[in-house]
Amino acid sequence: MFDLDKWQEIFSTIRKNKLRTFLTGFSVAWGIFMLIILLGSGKGLQNGIETQFKQDAVNSIWLFPGQTSVPYKGYTLGRRIRFTNDDFDQVNNKVEDIDHISANFSIRGSGVVSYKNEFGSFDIISIHPDYLFLENAKVKEGRFLNDIDIKKFRKVVSIGPPIVEALFKDKESPIGKYIKVNGIPFKVVGIFEDPNERDMNRIYIPVSTAQKIFNGGNVIHRLSLTTTASVTRSDEMTEQLQADFAKRHHFDVKDKQAIFIRNTLKDFQQFQNLFLGIRIFIWIIGIGTIIAGIVGVSNIMMIVVKERTKEIGIRKAIGATPGSVVGLIMMESIAITAFAGYLGLVLGVGLLELISSNMPGTDFFRNPEADFGVAVSATILLVVSGAIAGLVPATKAARIKPIVALRDE
Amino acid sequence: MIRINNLHKSYTTGQNKLHVLKGLDFNIKEGELVSIMGSSGSGKSTLLNIVGILDNYDQGDYYLDNMLIRDMSEKKAALLRNKYIGFVFQSFNLISFKNAMENVALPLYYQKMSRKKRNIKAMEYLEKMGLTEWANHMPNELSGGQKQRVAIARALITQPKIILADEPTGALDTTTSYEVMSLFKEINQLGITVIIVTHENDIAERTDKIIRLKDGIIESVNGKKIAHKTENSLAYV
């Protein structure tokens, strides 16, 4: 297979037939290039939308109180539903398959936060410790709020990095320091990190503490939970929640305005289906591109062999065996397609790299990348099909009598 | 060197069967300079192709150097061509994208000689043809006579036993034709059998033996008429 002299013969032929080489190579390089751009764009689209989802837990259910829209058992419509700590306990104890759960008590207006002489205005969110998982956030330093904080109504906070930057100007560690939230001192126990930039501007305090300090009584404004169950099960859970709340708060089970339940699992599932659709679409176009490439290479190989009929005749007359003629054409075609395919691969991947490193990721497009294995297999497929496309006419040409070939002017 | 008995060849084109060679018998001894003459359609090119193992035949025997050449595999035919026969064509048939030296060296490539060695040898043969300065020129930069000399050098480089020339002077002017012919004479004097197919009388006169073909049979050898039994060819049809 590897015979230096044979390759020298092949390369001298390639060098002296530049246009032919270029045409063959171009169709292969273009096919691979387009395939990679296509796969990369699809992946970029998917990455963009997926990042959006990753900002919060994708398997969560959120409950908000509303107003009744249907009269029920003597109650008029338009009655406000209020969630209380009892709702939190009931849901936590009665509904199965809950992974993490948190209540939320909103503090009116944004909070003024200060440390020594530094001030800032940030969102103050009161929650249960599990809220960390709902936001898909992580502890960066220290700890997050815990159950003891809730039980003992501790005045502790977990803050985001922008707050650390705003308040702690002289680079001291905020852990263990007291900051003032609306004038009340809170001890900083940790710093968290959230994949969503905006959600970092937050101060988390225990929900129980907030209710006490900000005259909340036992009111909560939101319930959120995550589940690892299937989509069907999460549907059942929302139904159960609707029924339980209807019973406790005396409204019609079918009243969709009394409370609002948002199931992100379902949204995510829908997007997953969309991705699947996009992937199938891209694959259909990709396979089409590859087939177009194969047809192009086959066409050119057939023309090449036709064009070389006379040369083949001469070679045979001076002693070339049919095998060596076929070998020469095949090796040449493989060499050209392999090189061109590689070139297309490098250019395509290079362009994607350029785009992903120079273009800031948007909500819909981020980090386009192609599956390298797929690209390599596509190149190999093109090389093999180019070889097969060359094999048929080459064998035919090698079989014709040299006289016929030589007569071909 | 060449022994041919009752050689028949016909071509089939669609429905028609064209009987080209209708029973040829002749011998060519080693070292002879022979011309095969005949008008177009007389079967002279067909005969040359069969002698050159470029084509097969239907009936009869063809012995080359006491070897029966019949129903040969392409591979074996190629090896024999490479070893025994050098071809010179009317249209030169040089490979257009190779220079003179590479064209001359090509037969040695198929003998698996190294590139360096075969290029040295090719230069030797080009020198014999007086083409040293033209070694790196492409065929389209050469005149007809130069091209034919390159082709002759290519035919000689494998040191064949037979040179087969198909109208070697057909595309050349008279002066160049005579030059080429004297070249063939020199080659012949080295002991190589030379067979030239031509329709030009003055070219044929410069050879030792003239075989005239007419309608697929040998009309005369050196002017002596050959008697034919017509049944023989009819029997085949």
XYZ file of C-alpha atoms in Angstrom:
646
model
C 0.000 0.000 0.000
C 2.623 2.524 0.967
C 5.061 2.817 -1.834
C 6.983 6.076 -1.994
C 7.453 5.853 -5.737
C 3.744 5.345 -6.280
C 2.964 8.419 -4.200
C 5.519 10.447 -6.080
C 3.760 9.430 -9.289
C 0.399 10.389 -7.751
C 1.584 13.742 -6.460
C 3.223 14.650 -9.740
C -0.126 13.927 -11.430
C -1.971 16.027 -8.857
C 0.464 18.909 -9.210
C 0.093 18.971 -12.951
C -3.700 18.776 -13.008
C -4.539 21.613 -10.673
C -8.016 22.468 -11.938
C -9.203 18.884 -11.780
C -7.758 18.486 -8.323
C -9.331 21.731 -7.196
C -12.778 20.772 -8.475
C -12.736 17.389 -6.804
C -11.352 18.807 -3.611
C -13.721 21.747 -3.536
C -16.899 19.679 -3.626
C -15.650 17.574 -0.724
C -14.329 20.480 1.313
C -17.540 22.435 0.754
C -19.751 19.519 1.768
C -17.874 18.974 5.014
C -17.651 22.708 5.697
C -21.393 23.165 5.272
C -22.163 20.130 7.396
C -20.066 21.445 10.254
C -21.528 24.952 10.053
C -24.992 23.426 10.024
C -24.390 21.107 12.958
C -22.674 23.923 14.822
C -25.518 26.380 14.307
C -28.055 23.845 15.502
C -25.979 23.171 18.571
C -25.579 26.909 19.138
C -29.333 27.384 19.055
C -29.788 24.550 21.519
C -27.017 25.825 23.802
C -28.552 29.292 23.814
C -31.991 28.112 24.873
C -30.625 25.566 27.308
C -28.559 28.176 29.127
C -31.721 30.167 29.613
C -33.313 27.194 31.266
C -30.317 26.431 33.400
C -30.690 29.790 35.163
C -33.372 28.175 37.300
C -34.096 24.588 38.154
C -35.792 22.961 35.164
C -37.795 20.523 37.265
C -39.698 22.960 39.429
C -43.330 23.784 40.230
C -44.265 27.289 41.375
C -47.467 28.283 43.151
C -48.772 31.847 43.406
C -51.987 32.973 45.104
C -54.635 34.684 42.968
C -58.260 35.759 43.129
C -61.201 33.438 42.758
C -63.090 33.782 39.498
C -65.949 31.417 40.294
C -68.416 31.762 43.189
C -68.172 28.763 45.470
C -70.205 27.614 48.478
C -71.543 31.057 49.234
C -68.269 32.856 48.728
C -68.349 35.531 46.071
C -65.887 35.709 43.283
C -62.904 38.066 43.439
C -61.839 36.839 46.870
C -58.095 36.972 47.423
C -56.440 33.724 48.383
C -53.659 33.989 50.955
C -50.998 31.353 51.490
C -49.855 30.734 55.041
C -47.222 28.674 56.818
C -49.889 26.028 57.146
C -49.951 25.663 53.344
C -46.217 25.163 53.324
C -46.428 22.435 55.979
C -49.376 20.736 54.324
C -47.719 20.613 50.938
C -44.438 19.486 52.456
C -46.102 16.669 54.396
C -48.831 15.524 52.037
C -47.480 15.714 48.517
C -45.107 12.929 47.574
C -42.071 13.113 45.285
C -41.041 16.592 46.426
C -37.322 17.021 46.255
C -36.855 20.530 47.590
C -39.432 23.035 48.769
C -39.365 26.659 49.837
C -41.861 29.341 50.778
C -41.265 32.972 49.983
C -42.294 36.057 51.858
C -41.916 39.261 49.877
C -40.798 42.390 51.552
C -42.462 45.482 50.123
C -40.114 47.738 48.223
C -36.429 47.159 47.769
C -34.264 47.072 50.802
C -31.596 49.536 51.735
C -28.543 47.622 52.804
C -25.569 49.201 54.512
C -22.239 48.302 56.001
C -20.225 50.994 57.787
C -20.483 53.953 55.387
C -21.420 52.004 52.260
C -25.027 51.821 51.048
C -26.837 49.899 48.395
C -30.325 48.986 47.286
C -30.871 45.297 46.642
C -33.653 42.739 46.451
C -34.352 41.114 49.773
C -35.791 37.672 49.367
C -36.929 35.604 52.296
C -36.879 31.884 51.750
C -36.285 28.388 53.074
C -32.794 26.830 52.699
C -33.971 24.633 49.808
C -34.378 27.745 47.668
C -30.728 27.378 46.691
C -31.694 24.376 44.552
C -34.646 26.152 43.000
C -32.427 28.921 41.690
C -29.785 26.412 40.587
C -27.414 28.526 42.691
C -24.245 27.464 44.485
C -22.507 28.408 47.711
C -19.364 30.336 46.907
C -18.161 31.035 50.408
C -19.344 30.212 53.927
C -22.733 28.508 53.986
C -26.276 29.054 52.822
C -29.191 29.482 55.231
C -30.131 26.338 57.160
C -33.072 24.859 59.050
C -31.803 26.073 62.420
C -31.814 29.646 61.094
C -35.489 29.139 60.255
C -36.388 27.554 63.570
C -34.557 30.095 65.719
C -35.533 33.148 63.646
C -31.869 34.001 63.288
C -30.968 37.294 61.654
C -28.551 35.899 59.115
C -28.099 36.591 55.368
C -26.518 35.018 52.344
C -25.492 37.631 49.796
C -24.490 37.710 46.142
C -21.062 38.813 44.866
C -22.263 42.269 43.614
C -23.303 43.103 47.162
C -19.927 42.059 48.494
C -18.356 44.347 45.919
C -20.649 47.249 46.764
C -20.362 47.095 50.529
C -16.990 45.616 51.353
C -14.686 48.061 49.583
C -11.508 47.240 51.490
C -11.403 43.616 50.457
C -12.196 42.268 53.911
C -14.111 38.999 54.111
C -17.826 39.653 54.631
C -18.374 36.351 56.450
C -19.281 36.985 60.089
C -19.758 40.745 59.554
C -23.018 42.474 60.343
C -24.781 44.403 57.610
C -27.898 46.492 58.118
C -31.019 45.550 56.186
C -33.618 48.330 56.425
C -31.826 49.391 59.568
C -31.760 45.996 61.254
C -28.383 44.278 61.666
C -27.982 40.839 60.015
C -24.980 38.580 60.200
C -23.484 37.506 56.836
C -23.040 33.730 56.850
C -22.222 33.109 53.229
C -21.919 34.200 49.631
C -23.837 32.449 46.855
C -23.454 32.282 43.089
C -26.322 32.160 40.606
C -26.028 31.249 36.895
C -28.399 34.118 36.174
C -26.520 37.430 36.379
C -29.530 39.420 37.589
C -30.332 37.022 40.419
C -26.958 37.685 42.004
C -28.132 41.109 43.228
C -30.047 39.451 46.002
C -29.950 39.100 49.734
C -31.474 35.924 51.095
C -32.863 35.909 54.628
C -34.767 33.175 56.489
C -38.500 33.317 55.769
C -39.408 32.957 59.457
C -37.188 35.881 60.449
C -38.661 38.045 57.698
C -42.221 37.299 58.787
C -41.369 38.341 62.309
C -39.400 41.472 61.526
C -41.492 42.804 58.669
C -44.898 42.130 60.285
C -45.765 39.226 58.071
C -47.539 37.067 60.586
C -47.842 33.666 58.983
C -48.382 34.912 55.436
C -46.302 33.598 52.551
C -46.445 34.921 49.001
C -45.173 32.035 46.995
C -44.427 28.345 47.198
C -41.863 26.686 45.016
C -40.727 23.109 44.840
C -38.672 20.790 42.726
C -39.281 17.183 41.871
C -37.238 14.467 40.237
C -40.388 12.685 39.085
C -41.445 12.261 35.458
C -43.460 14.834 33.533
C -46.630 12.766 33.905
C -46.097 12.515 37.631
C -45.481 16.263 37.864
C -48.829 16.770 36.111
C -50.463 14.626 38.752
C -48.718 16.641 41.435
C -50.061 19.935 40.098
C -53.536 18.434 40.001
C -53.194 17.271 43.585
C -51.910 20.677 44.652
C -54.839 22.388 42.945
C -57.291 20.045 44.689
C -55.655 20.394 48.122
C -55.555 24.165 47.927
C -59.157 24.290 46.722
C -60.194 22.310 49.749
C -58.190 24.311 52.249
C -59.045 27.720 50.821
C -62.606 26.901 49.761
C -62.594 27.559 46.047
C -63.719 25.611 43.030
C -61.193 22.976 41.901
C -61.708 24.144 38.311
C -61.003 27.780 39.180
C -57.751 28.558 37.361
C -57.517 32.109 38.761
C -57.636 31.308 42.469
C -54.085 30.062 42.472
C -51.546 29.887 39.658
C -49.390 26.828 39.225
C -46.468 26.905 36.855
C -44.818 23.638 35.965
C -41.386 24.277 34.392
C -40.928 20.581 33.801
C -43.587 20.801 31.141
C -42.031 23.869 29.520
C -38.679 22.128 29.472
C -40.225 19.032 27.980
C -41.692 21.154 25.197
C -38.328 22.686 24.473
C -36.740 19.255 24.517
C -39.202 18.269 21.814
C -38.316 21.414 19.888
C -34.616 20.524 20.117
C -35.356 17.044 18.902
C -37.197 18.562 15.949
C -34.291 20.902 15.198
C -31.818 18.030 15.458
C -33.824 15.864 13.079
C -34.136 18.799 10.681
C -30.388 19.430 10.803
C -29.649 15.782 10.256
C -31.911 15.640 7.225
C -30.182 18.678 5.710
C -26.780 17.312 6.748
C -27.413 13.975 5.102
C -28.667 15.850 2.046
C -25.451 17.880 1.972
C -23.370 14.729 2.237
C -25.337 13.062 -0.557
C -24.842 16.164 -2.714
C -21.121 15.929 -1.943
C -21.044 12.242 -2.847
C -22.830 12.916 -6.127
C -20.420 15.772 -6.855
C -17.359 13.657 -6.164
C -18.777 10.751 -8.174
C -19.478 13.031 -11.117
C -16.027 14.500 -11.091
C -14.397 11.093 -10.723
C -16.332 9.830 -13.726
C -15.261 12.815 -15.795
C -11.689 12.418 -14.578
C -11.588 8.810 -15.665
C -13.131 9.680 -19.027
C -10.614 12.453 -19.476
C -7.798 10.079 -18.623
C -8.884 7.274 -20.940
C -6.107 8.063 -23.367
C -3.508 8.310 -20.654
C -4.696 4.962 -19.332
C -4.317 3.527 -22.834
C -0.755 4.809 -23.083
C 0.123 3.484 -19.661
C -1.315 0.094 -20.542
C 0.527 -0.023 -23.862
C 3.845 0.485 -22.128
C 3.170 -2.182 -19.579
C 0.827 -0.954 -16.838
C -1.340 -3.735 -15.419
C -5.064 -3.020 -14.955
C -4.504 -3.234 -11.213
C -1.863 -0.534 -11.241
C -4.099 1.741 -13.331
C -7.034 1.326 -10.951
C -4.692 1.777 -8.006
C -3.306 5.002 -9.396
C -6.727 6.565 -9.932
C -8.093 5.360 -6.610
C -5.126 6.516 -4.589
C -5.237 9.880 -6.259
C -8.929 10.277 -5.522
C -8.490 9.157 -1.916
C -5.561 11.488 -1.408
C -7.477 14.474 -2.796
C -10.754 13.811 -0.995
C -9.060 13.027 2.317
C -6.999 16.198 2.181
C -9.920 18.350 1.027
C -12.209 16.811 3.626
C -9.678 17.585 6.307
C -9.395 21.130 5.014
C -13.176 21.571 5.109
C -13.190 20.147 8.619
C -10.522 22.549 9.825
C -12.129 25.572 8.142
C -15.582 24.713 9.479
C -14.396 24.101 13.024
C -12.188 27.198 12.785
C -15.095 29.393 11.743
C -17.271 28.040 14.551
C -14.465 28.711 17.026
C -14.112 32.236 15.680
C -17.837 32.851 16.028
C -18.117 31.415 19.500
C -15.095 33.284 20.819
C -15.946 36.648 19.257
C -19.715 36.704 19.455
C -21.254 37.170 22.891
C -23.794 34.455 23.594
C -27.362 35.661 23.271
C -30.466 34.071 24.706
C -31.018 32.164 21.486
C -27.521 31.441 20.234
C -24.481 30.504 22.245
C -21.257 28.500 21.773
C -21.866 26.887 18.389
C -19.919 23.644 18.326
C -19.916 20.636 16.013
C -19.686 17.056 17.096
C -16.174 16.200 15.986
C -16.865 12.493 15.699
C -19.756 13.159 13.332
C -17.630 15.490 11.217
C -14.804 12.944 10.978
C -17.201 10.138 10.050
C -18.758 12.358 7.390
C -15.300 13.022 5.941
C -14.500 9.321 5.921
C -17.852 8.623 4.285
C -17.082 11.133 1.538
C -13.597 9.721 0.987
C -14.921 6.173 0.766
C -17.777 7.122 -1.529
C -15.387 9.139 -3.697
C -13.173 6.076 -3.917
C -16.107 3.846 -4.813
C -17.321 6.412 -7.316
C -13.864 6.338 -8.888
C -13.546 2.572 -8.675
C -16.380 1.773 -11.066
C -15.252 3.906 -14.022
C -11.571 3.216 -13.275
C -12.119 -0.541 -13.420
C -14.066 -0.069 -16.610
C -11.338 2.089 -18.101
C -8.628 -0.340 -17.047
C -10.524 -3.141 -18.753
C -10.872 -1.501 -22.152
C -8.289 -2.448 -24.717
C -5.493 0.103 -25.053
C -6.225 0.513 -28.750
C -9.740 1.686 -27.996
C -8.398 4.040 -25.378
C -5.749 5.370 -27.717
C -8.252 5.969 -30.482
C -10.184 8.179 -28.080
C -9.087 11.655 -29.176
C 10.484 -14.209 -33.443
C 6.911 -13.892 -34.626
C 4.992 -16.824 -36.051
C 1.426 -16.366 -37.177
C -0.767 -19.187 -38.484
C -4.219 -18.790 -39.962
C -5.089 -15.713 -37.919
C -8.700 -14.547 -37.887
C -10.211 -11.518 -36.275
C -13.622 -9.931 -36.534
C -15.282 -7.027 -34.792
C -18.890 -6.909 -33.794
C -20.538 -3.548 -33.985
C -24.181 -3.828 -33.061
C -25.811 -6.291 -35.437
C -22.949 -6.275 -37.933
C -19.984 -8.569 -37.787
C -16.977 -7.210 -39.569
C -14.456 -9.858 -40.578
C -11.201 -7.910 -40.606
C -8.445 -10.532 -40.737
C -9.274 -13.560 -42.816
C -6.546 -16.080 -42.181
C -3.019 -14.681 -42.158
C 0.152 -16.750 -42.234
C 3.611 -15.234 -41.910
C 6.841 -15.360 -39.969
C 9.143 -12.574 -38.904
C 12.633 -13.535 -37.885
C 14.629 -11.896 -35.149
C 16.381 -8.740 -36.309
C 14.227 -8.138 -39.353
C 13.025 -4.711 -40.426
C 9.552 -5.291 -41.776
C 6.843 -3.004 -43.062
C 3.196 -3.879 -43.257
C 1.382 -2.009 -46.010
C -2.160 -1.716 -47.139
C -4.896 0.773 -47.788
C -7.096 1.858 -44.941
C -9.458 -0.922 -43.940
C -7.039 -3.605 -45.044
C -6.597 -4.721 -41.445
C -3.024 -3.571 -40.932
C -3.664 -1.700 -37.699
C -5.692 -4.617 -36.350
C -2.817 -6.942 -37.114
C -0.375 -4.647 -35.368
C -2.581 -4.531 -32.288
C -2.728 -8.300 -32.153
C 1.025 -8.583 -32.584
C 1.450 -5.997 -29.862
C -0.836 -7.964 -27.515
C -3.086 -4.946 -27.339
C -5.946 -6.960 -28.767
C -6.924 -10.613 -28.913
C -7.838 -12.738 -31.907
C -10.573 -15.213 -32.684
C -8.846 -18.102 -34.420
C -5.378 -19.323 -35.356
C -2.066 -19.181 -33.483
C 0.308 -16.382 -32.635
C 3.719 -17.269 -31.250
C 5.907 -14.540 -29.865
C 9.437 -15.735 -29.097
C 8.028 -19.300 -29.205
C 5.323 -18.441 -26.668
C 1.710 -18.987 -27.634
C -0.108 -15.738 -27.083
C -3.760 -16.519 -26.573
C -6.496 -15.700 -24.055
C -4.051 -13.899 -21.913
C -4.929 -12.214 -18.656
C -4.604 -8.460 -18.826
C -1.892 -8.582 -16.246
C 0.223 -11.101 -18.132
C -0.302 -9.213 -21.394
C 0.870 -6.018 -19.709
C 4.007 -7.716 -18.409
C 4.796 -9.169 -21.829
C 4.257 -5.816 -23.514
C 6.546 -4.184 -21.028
C 9.245 -6.802 -21.515
C 9.143 -7.588 -25.235
C 7.501 -4.757 -27.098
C 8.081 -1.063 -27.576
C 5.334 0.981 -29.198
C 5.603 4.030 -31.437
C 2.339 5.648 -32.508
C 1.291 8.043 -35.250
C -0.066 10.527 -32.725
C 2.994 10.029 -30.475
C 0.817 9.358 -27.425
C 3.026 11.089 -24.948
C 1.453 11.890 -21.585
C 0.779 15.591 -21.834
C 1.420 16.516 -18.207
C 4.794 14.800 -18.008
C 7.992 16.236 -19.457
C 10.121 14.435 -22.025
C 12.318 12.702 -19.476
C 9.376 11.513 -17.374
C 7.633 10.193 -20.465
C 10.690 8.211 -21.467
C 11.153 6.888 -17.925
C 7.528 5.768 -17.493
C 7.905 2.149 -18.754
C 10.624 1.624 -16.153
C 8.181 2.773 -13.464
C 6.146 -0.296 -14.314
C 9.291 -2.386 -13.967
C 9.485 -0.993 -10.426
C 12.797 0.730 -11.031
C 13.608 3.535 -8.610
C 12.898 7.082 -9.726
C 16.511 8.175 -9.656
C 17.757 5.196 -11.671
C 15.065 5.448 -14.294
C 15.593 9.171 -14.766
C 19.304 8.588 -15.328
C 18.444 5.921 -17.861
C 15.881 8.141 -19.536
C 18.514 10.856 -19.923
C 20.813 8.310 -21.554
C 18.197 7.465 -24.153
C 17.292 11.095 -24.743
C 20.945 11.779 -25.361
C 20.995 9.038 -27.989
C 18.084 10.834 -29.667
C 19.895 14.157 -29.368
C 17.285 15.603 -27.053
C 19.288 16.227 -23.890
C 18.407 19.931 -23.889
C 14.725 19.172 -24.264
C 14.516 16.741 -21.359
C 12.549 19.119 -19.154
C 10.175 20.329 -21.840
C 6.556 19.328 -21.925
C 5.308 17.500 -25.043
C 3.406 20.545 -26.306
C 6.666 22.496 -26.413
C 8.251 19.987 -28.779
C 8.041 19.715 -32.565
C 6.499 16.654 -34.211
C 9.905 15.115 -34.967
C 11.081 15.723 -31.421
C 7.922 14.179 -30.003
C 8.365 11.111 -32.151
C 11.964 10.790 -31.024
C 10.847 11.022 -27.398
C 8.316 8.283 -28.159
C 11.035 6.152 -29.750
C 13.272 6.671 -26.736
C 10.357 5.566 -24.547
C 9.881 2.460 -26.705
C 13.588 1.599 -26.479
C 14.193 2.164 -22.803
C 12.998 -1.271 -21.729
C 15.337 -2.856 -24.319
C 12.515 -4.672 -26.048
C 12.912 -7.435 -28.629
C 10.401 -5.836 -30.980
C 9.523 -2.263 -31.880
C 6.012 -1.854 -33.251
C 5.416 1.411 -35.063
C 1.940 2.376 -36.218
C 2.285 4.986 -39.004
C 5.233 6.549 -37.198
C 5.750 9.092 -39.967
C 2.107 9.781 -40.634
C 2.142 13.124 -38.841
C 5.605 14.207 -39.974
C 6.979 16.008 -43.024
C 9.211 14.174 -45.503
C 12.586 15.258 -44.116
C 11.638 14.380 -40.571
C 10.094 11.140 -41.798
C 13.385 10.089 -43.340
C 15.239 11.045 -40.174
C 12.899 8.881 -38.142
C 13.316 6.046 -40.619
C 17.093 6.149 -40.397
C 16.651 6.049 -36.649
C 14.623 2.865 -37.000
C 17.362 1.457 -39.242
C 19.966 2.146 -36.554
C 17.770 0.486 -33.952
C 17.347 -2.478 -36.252
C 21.091 -2.790 -36.627
C 21.317 -3.277 -32.863
C 19.418 -6.524 -33.444
C 15.926 -5.337 -32.510
C 13.088 -6.514 -34.730
C 11.224 -3.498 -36.102
C 7.734 -3.715 -37.582
C 6.367 -0.589 -39.203
C 2.806 -0.172 -40.372
C 2.569 2.415 -43.099
C 0.725 3.323 -46.261
C 3.589 5.341 -47.709
C 5.589 3.528 -50.367
C 8.809 5.458 -49.866
C 8.798 4.545 -46.204
C 8.118 0.872 -46.936
C 10.929 0.803 -49.485
C 13.387 1.544 -46.735
C 12.584 -1.730 -44.989
C 13.924 -5.252 -45.677
C 10.576 -6.953 -46.084
C 7.219 -5.596 -47.177
C 4.036 -7.431 -46.275
C 1.066 -6.114 -48.238
C -2.403 -6.627 -46.853
C -5.607 -6.329 -48.825
C -9.086 -6.945 -47.451
C -7.822 -8.947 -44.526
C -5.505 -11.297 -46.408
C -1.850 -11.097 -47.357
C -1.650 -9.986 -50.946
C 2.091 -10.203 -51.384
C 5.369 -10.448 -49.508
C 8.189 -8.468 -51.111
C 6.073 -8.230 -54.250
C 5.549 -12.010 -54.565
C 1.860 -12.832 -54.814
C 0.461 -15.285 -52.299
C -2.107 -17.817 -53.454
C -5.198 -18.241 -51.268
C -7.689 -20.977 -50.839
C -10.876 -18.984 -50.565
C -12.834 -21.830 -48.968
C -10.653 -21.446 -45.940
C -11.886 -18.026 -45.093
C -15.426 -18.826 -46.106
C -15.440 -21.816 -43.821
C -14.809 -19.512 -40.943
C -17.693 -17.263 -41.914
